Amino acid sequence: MLVCIKNDNHSYLLKIPLDELDNIDITNKEEISEFLTKIKNKILPKNTKGTLYFDIYINEYYGMIIEVEKEDFSFFQNEIDIKIMFHLDSPILYKIDYFDIKKITKKNIDIYYYKNNTYLNIKHQLSLYQKQLLSELSTIVYNKEAYDIIINAIKLESK
């Protein structure tokens, strides 16, 4: 299920699970252009002008997290300028209660403990049921925060 969160009038956060990506080839300029145009049309009005910044975090087991920032300034008067930054193979962790982990999976995982919280790193494909349960029981952590956890946390288990 695609999740779109509007943070304010100038920023959006989209979470796109792997099964909803339709095997988009990020090396194909036309596919990416078409994909981002669909996203832009869903979240912004047609007459939008300015610059759009897309930060795209890709993880082979989760899918994609896209941060969209809109700036009113652009070098082009009646068009949208789009800047794209891909973060390939980004770690995506799940902040979760330690005792809930066994409800989801017991194999191919890393468990981290950091600042009184438990984080799960999935290293295999989950079933639809496992994905739904994980989305219910956890909060997604990505970007710099995920790297900080991996570097500074105590690794409890690696299965």
PDB file of C-alpha atoms in Angstrom:
ATOM      1  CA  MET A   1       0.000   0.000   0.000  1.00  0.00           C
ATOM      2  CA  LEU A   2       1.411   3.367  -1.070  1.00  0.00           C
ATOM      3  CA  VAL A   3       1.598   5.771   1.845  1.00  0.00           C
ATOM      4  CA  CYS A   4       1.833   9.515   1.180  1.00  0.00           C
ATOM      5  CA  ILE A   5       2.353  11.877   4.083  1.00  0.00           C
ATOM      6  CA  LYS A   6       2.091  15.617   3.521  1.00  0.00           C
ATOM      7  CA  ASN A   7       4.454  17.235   6.012  1.00  0.00           C
ATOM      8  CA  ASP A   8       3.561  20.770   4.968  1.00  0.00           C
ATOM      9  CA  ASN A   9       2.796  22.629   1.730  1.00  0.00           C
ATOM     10  CA  HIS A  10       6.333  22.082   0.499  1.00  0.00           C
ATOM     11  CA  SER A  11       7.301  18.549   1.538  1.00  0.00           C
ATOM     12  CA  TYR A  12       5.936  15.034   1.124  1.00  0.00           C
ATOM     13  CA  LEU A  13       7.022  11.571   2.168  1.00  0.00           C
ATOM     14  CA  LEU A  14       6.036   8.554   0.071  1.00  0.00           C
ATOM     15  CA  LYS A  15       6.540   4.949   1.133  1.00  0.00           C
ATOM     16  CA  ILE A  16       6.215   2.453  -1.709  1.00  0.00           C
ATOM     17  CA  PRO A  17       6.510  -1.245  -0.849  1.00  0.00           C
ATOM     18  CA  LEU A  18       8.381  -3.518  -3.238  1.00  0.00           C
ATOM     19  CA  ASP A  19       5.263  -5.247  -4.562  1.00  0.00           C
ATOM     20  CA  GLU A  20       3.856  -1.905  -5.796  1.00  0.00           C
ATOM     21  CA  LEU A  21       6.927  -0.783  -7.747  1.00  0.00           C
ATOM     22  CA  ASP A  22       6.158  -2.732 -10.953  1.00  0.00           C
ATOM     23  CA  ASN A  23       9.871  -3.520 -11.508  1.00  0.00           C
ATOM     24  CA  ILE A  24      10.900   0.039 -12.346  1.00  0.00           C
ATOM     25  CA  ASP A  25      14.338   0.190 -13.929  1.00  0.00           C
ATOM     26  CA  ILE A  26      16.047   3.152 -12.275  1.00  0.00           C
ATOM     27  CA  THR A  27      18.717   3.189 -14.974  1.00  0.00           C
ATOM     28  CA  ASN A  28      16.079   3.838 -17.655  1.00  0.00           C
ATOM     29  CA  LYS A  29      15.539   7.581 -17.979  1.00  0.00           C
ATOM     30  CA  GLU A  30      12.093   7.274 -19.590  1.00  0.00           C
ATOM     31  CA  GLU A  31      10.771   4.893 -16.910  1.00  0.00           C
ATOM     32  CA  ILE A  32      11.978   7.123 -14.085  1.00  0.00           C
ATOM     33  CA  SER A  33      10.574  10.214 -15.794  1.00  0.00           C
ATOM     34  CA  GLU A  34       7.177   8.537 -16.236  1.00  0.00           C
ATOM     35  CA  PHE A  35       7.190   7.244 -12.645  1.00  0.00           C
ATOM     36  CA  LEU A  36       8.084  10.629 -11.120  1.00  0.00           C
ATOM     37  CA  THR A  37       5.542  12.400 -13.337  1.00  0.00           C
ATOM     38  CA  LYS A  38       2.817  10.096 -11.959  1.00  0.00           C
ATOM     39  CA  ILE A  39       3.916  10.897  -8.419  1.00  0.00           C
ATOM     40  CA  LYS A  40       4.069  14.627  -9.129  1.00  0.00           C
ATOM     41  CA  ASN A  41       0.573  14.569 -10.632  1.00  0.00           C
ATOM     42  CA  LYS A  42      -0.827  12.716  -7.606  1.00  0.00           C
ATOM     43  CA  ILE A  43       0.592  15.021  -4.950  1.00  0.00           C
ATOM     44  CA  LEU A  44       0.757  18.461  -6.599  1.00  0.00           C
ATOM     45  CA  PRO A  45      -1.733  20.647  -8.500  1.00  0.00           C
ATOM     46  CA  LYS A  46      -1.349  20.872 -12.298  1.00  0.00           C
ATOM     47  CA  ASN A  47      -0.207  24.505 -12.366  1.00  0.00           C
ATOM     48  CA  THR A  48       2.696  23.924  -9.964  1.00  0.00           C
ATOM     49  CA  LYS A  49       5.863  25.828 -10.798  1.00  0.00           C
ATOM     50  CA  GLY A  50       9.262  25.856  -9.145  1.00  0.00           C
ATOM     51  CA  THR A  51      11.821  23.213  -8.296  1.00  0.00           C
ATOM     52  CA  LEU A  52      11.104  19.717  -7.011  1.00  0.00           C
ATOM     53  CA  TYR A  53      13.768  17.755  -5.157  1.00  0.00           C
ATOM     54  CA  PHE A  54      13.298  13.969  -5.063  1.00  0.00           C
ATOM     55  CA  ASP A  55      15.426  12.016  -2.571  1.00  0.00           C
ATOM     56  CA  ILE A  56      14.810   8.369  -3.429  1.00  0.00           C
ATOM     57  CA  TYR A  57      15.898   5.667  -0.977  1.00  0.00           C
ATOM     58  CA  ILE A  58      15.857   2.171  -2.484  1.00  0.00           C
ATOM     59  CA  ASN A  59      16.047  -1.068  -0.510  1.00  0.00           C
ATOM     60  CA  GLU A  60      15.799  -4.499  -2.142  1.00  0.00           C
ATOM     61  CA  TYR A  61      13.611  -5.935   0.632  1.00  0.00           C
ATOM     62  CA  TYR A  62      11.364  -2.956   1.418  1.00  0.00           C
ATOM     63  CA  GLY A  63      10.967  -0.976  -1.774  1.00  0.00           C
ATOM     64  CA  MET A  64      11.260   2.791  -2.027  1.00  0.00           C
ATOM     65  CA  ILE A  65      10.965   5.780   0.254  1.00  0.00           C
ATOM     66  CA  ILE A  66      10.733   9.109  -1.541  1.00  0.00           C
ATOM     67  CA  GLU A  67      11.142  12.500   0.084  1.00  0.00           C
ATOM     68  CA  VAL A  68       9.769  15.309  -2.087  1.00  0.00           C
ATOM     69  CA  GLU A  69      10.631  18.929  -1.347  1.00  0.00           C
ATOM     70  CA  LYS A  70       9.093  21.783  -3.345  1.00  0.00           C
ATOM     71  CA  GLU A  71      10.787  25.126  -3.694  1.00  0.00           C
ATOM     72  CA  ASP A  72       8.952  28.023  -5.326  1.00  0.00           C
ATOM     73  CA  PHE A  73      12.077  29.335  -7.040  1.00  0.00           C
ATOM     74  CA  SER A  74      13.139  27.987 -10.434  1.00  0.00           C
ATOM     75  CA  PHE A  75      15.359  29.109 -13.268  1.00  0.00           C
ATOM     76  CA  PHE A  76      12.526  28.237 -15.668  1.00  0.00           C
ATOM     77  CA  GLN A  77       9.508  30.548 -15.620  1.00  0.00           C
ATOM     78  CA  ASN A  78       6.587  28.321 -16.596  1.00  0.00           C
ATOM     79  CA  GLU A  79       8.022  24.876 -15.975  1.00  0.00           C
ATOM     80  CA  ILE A  80       9.042  22.599 -13.158  1.00  0.00           C
ATOM     81  CA  ASP A  81      12.707  21.913 -12.588  1.00  0.00           C
ATOM     82  CA  ILE A  82      13.267  18.441 -11.093  1.00  0.00           C
ATOM     83  CA  LYS A  83      16.380  17.375  -9.187  1.00  0.00           C
ATOM     84  CA  ILE A  84      16.745  13.675  -8.338  1.00  0.00           C
ATOM     85  CA  MET A  85      19.085  11.991  -5.853  1.00  0.00           C
ATOM     86  CA  PHE A  86      19.143   8.185  -5.683  1.00  0.00           C
ATOM     87  CA  HIS A  87      20.322   6.429  -2.527  1.00  0.00           C
ATOM     88  CA  LEU A  88      20.817   2.880  -3.773  1.00  0.00           C
ATOM     89  CA  ASP A  89      20.774  -0.083  -1.411  1.00  0.00           C
ATOM     90  CA  SER A  90      19.871   2.138   1.533  1.00  0.00           C
ATOM     91  CA  PRO A  91      19.430   0.423   4.857  1.00  0.00           C
ATOM     92  CA  ILE A  92      15.865   0.479   6.090  1.00  0.00           C
ATOM     93  CA  LEU A  93      15.397  -0.554   9.687  1.00  0.00           C
ATOM     94  CA  TYR A  94      12.260  -1.211  11.673  1.00  0.00           C
ATOM     95  CA  LYS A  95      11.934   0.180  15.185  1.00  0.00           C
ATOM     96  CA  ILE A  96      10.091  -2.606  16.990  1.00  0.00           C
ATOM     97  CA  ASP A  97       9.524  -4.146  20.405  1.00  0.00           C
ATOM     98  CA  TYR A  98      12.019  -6.978  20.913  1.00  0.00           C
ATOM     99  CA  PHE A  99       9.303  -9.475  21.803  1.00  0.00           C
ATOM    100  CA  ASP A 100       7.387  -8.787  18.570  1.00  0.00           C
ATOM    101  CA  ILE A 101      10.289  -9.821  16.323  1.00  0.00           C
ATOM    102  CA  LYS A 102       9.620 -13.555  16.629  1.00  0.00           C
ATOM    103  CA  LYS A 103       6.015 -12.963  15.469  1.00  0.00           C
ATOM    104  CA  ILE A 104       7.374 -11.733  12.134  1.00  0.00           C
ATOM    105  CA  THR A 105      10.459 -13.754  11.235  1.00  0.00           C
ATOM    106  CA  LYS A 106      13.295 -15.769  12.735  1.00  0.00           C
ATOM    107  CA  LYS A 107      15.715 -15.997   9.808  1.00  0.00           C
ATOM    108  CA  ASN A 108      18.057 -13.686   7.906  1.00  0.00           C
ATOM    109  CA  ILE A 109      17.774 -10.739  10.275  1.00  0.00           C
ATOM    110  CA  ASP A 110      20.008  -8.424  12.247  1.00  0.00           C
ATOM    111  CA  ILE A 111      18.757  -7.089  15.570  1.00  0.00           C
ATOM    112  CA  TYR A 112      20.223  -3.864  16.958  1.00  0.00           C
ATOM    113  CA  TYR A 113      19.810  -2.219  20.351  1.00  0.00           C
ATOM    114  CA  TYR A 114      20.321   1.551  20.404  1.00  0.00           C
ATOM    115  CA  LYS A 115      19.183   4.229  22.868  1.00  0.00           C
ATOM    116  CA  ASN A 116      16.718   1.923  24.642  1.00  0.00           C
ATOM    117  CA  ASN A 117      15.100   0.791  21.392  1.00  0.00           C
ATOM    118  CA  THR A 118      15.263  -2.370  19.314  1.00  0.00           C
ATOM    119  CA  TYR A 119      15.705  -2.233  15.531  1.00  0.00           C
ATOM    120  CA  LEU A 120      15.283  -4.984  12.996  1.00  0.00           C
ATOM    121  CA  ASN A 121      17.129  -5.242   9.685  1.00  0.00           C
ATOM    122  CA  ILE A 122      15.441  -7.662   7.281  1.00  0.00           C
ATOM    123  CA  LYS A 123      17.750  -9.539   4.898  1.00  0.00           C
ATOM    124  CA  HIS A 124      15.201 -11.609   2.940  1.00  0.00           C
ATOM    125  CA  GLN A 125      11.822 -11.260   1.248  1.00  0.00           C
ATOM    126  CA  LEU A 126       8.838 -11.371   3.592  1.00  0.00           C
ATOM    127  CA  SER A 127       5.422 -12.843   2.873  1.00  0.00           C
ATOM    128  CA  LEU A 128       2.478 -10.468   2.513  1.00  0.00           C
ATOM    129  CA  TYR A 129       1.282 -11.436   6.001  1.00  0.00           C
ATOM    130  CA  GLN A 130       4.734 -10.744   7.495  1.00  0.00           C
ATOM    131  CA  LYS A 131       4.892  -7.343   5.745  1.00  0.00           C
ATOM    132  CA  GLN A 132       1.472  -6.351   7.070  1.00  0.00           C
ATOM    133  CA  LEU A 133       2.337  -7.470  10.581  1.00  0.00           C
ATOM    134  CA  LEU A 134       5.658  -5.622  10.439  1.00  0.00           C
ATOM    135  CA  SER A 135       3.975  -2.416   9.274  1.00  0.00           C
ATOM    136  CA  GLU A 136       1.521  -2.709  12.195  1.00  0.00           C
ATOM    137  CA  LEU A 137       4.131  -3.382  14.860  1.00  0.00           C
ATOM    138  CA  SER A 138       6.989  -1.127  13.779  1.00  0.00           C
ATOM    139  CA  THR A 139       8.118   2.271  12.574  1.00  0.00           C
ATOM    140  CA  ILE A 140      10.406   2.631   9.543  1.00  0.00           C
ATOM    141  CA  VAL A 141      13.826   4.195  10.073  1.00  0.00           C
ATOM    142  CA  TYR A 142      16.000   5.164   7.087  1.00  0.00           C
ATOM    143  CA  ASN A 143      18.530   7.722   5.834  1.00  0.00           C
ATOM    144  CA  LYS A 144      21.212   9.003   8.226  1.00  0.00           C
ATOM    145  CA  GLU A 145      19.344   7.718  11.278  1.00  0.00           C
ATOM    146  CA  ALA A 146      19.551   4.111  10.007  1.00  0.00           C
ATOM    147  CA  TYR A 147      23.285   4.446   9.314  1.00  0.00           C
ATOM    148  CA  ASP A 148      23.852   5.891  12.809  1.00  0.00           C
ATOM    149  CA  ILE A 149      22.036   2.954  14.376  1.00  0.00           C
ATOM    150  CA  ILE A 150      23.984   0.359  12.388  1.00  0.00           C
ATOM    151  CA  ILE A 151      27.320   1.993  13.227  1.00  0.00           C
ATOM    152  CA  ASN A 152      26.696   2.812  16.907  1.00  0.00           C
ATOM    153  CA  ALA A 153      24.248   0.187  18.122  1.00  0.00           C
ATOM    154  CA  ILE A 154      24.883  -3.049  19.947  1.00  0.00           C
ATOM    155  CA  LYS A 155      24.224  -5.909  17.557  1.00  0.00           C
ATOM    156  CA  LEU A 156      22.181  -8.398  19.565  1.00  0.00           C
ATOM    157  CA  GLU A 157      21.664 -11.096  16.973  1.00  0.00           C
ATOM    158  CA  SER A 158      22.460 -11.927  13.422  1.00  0.00           C
ATOM    159  CA  LYS A 159      20.597 -14.921  12.050  1.00  0.00           C
TER     160      LYS A 159
END
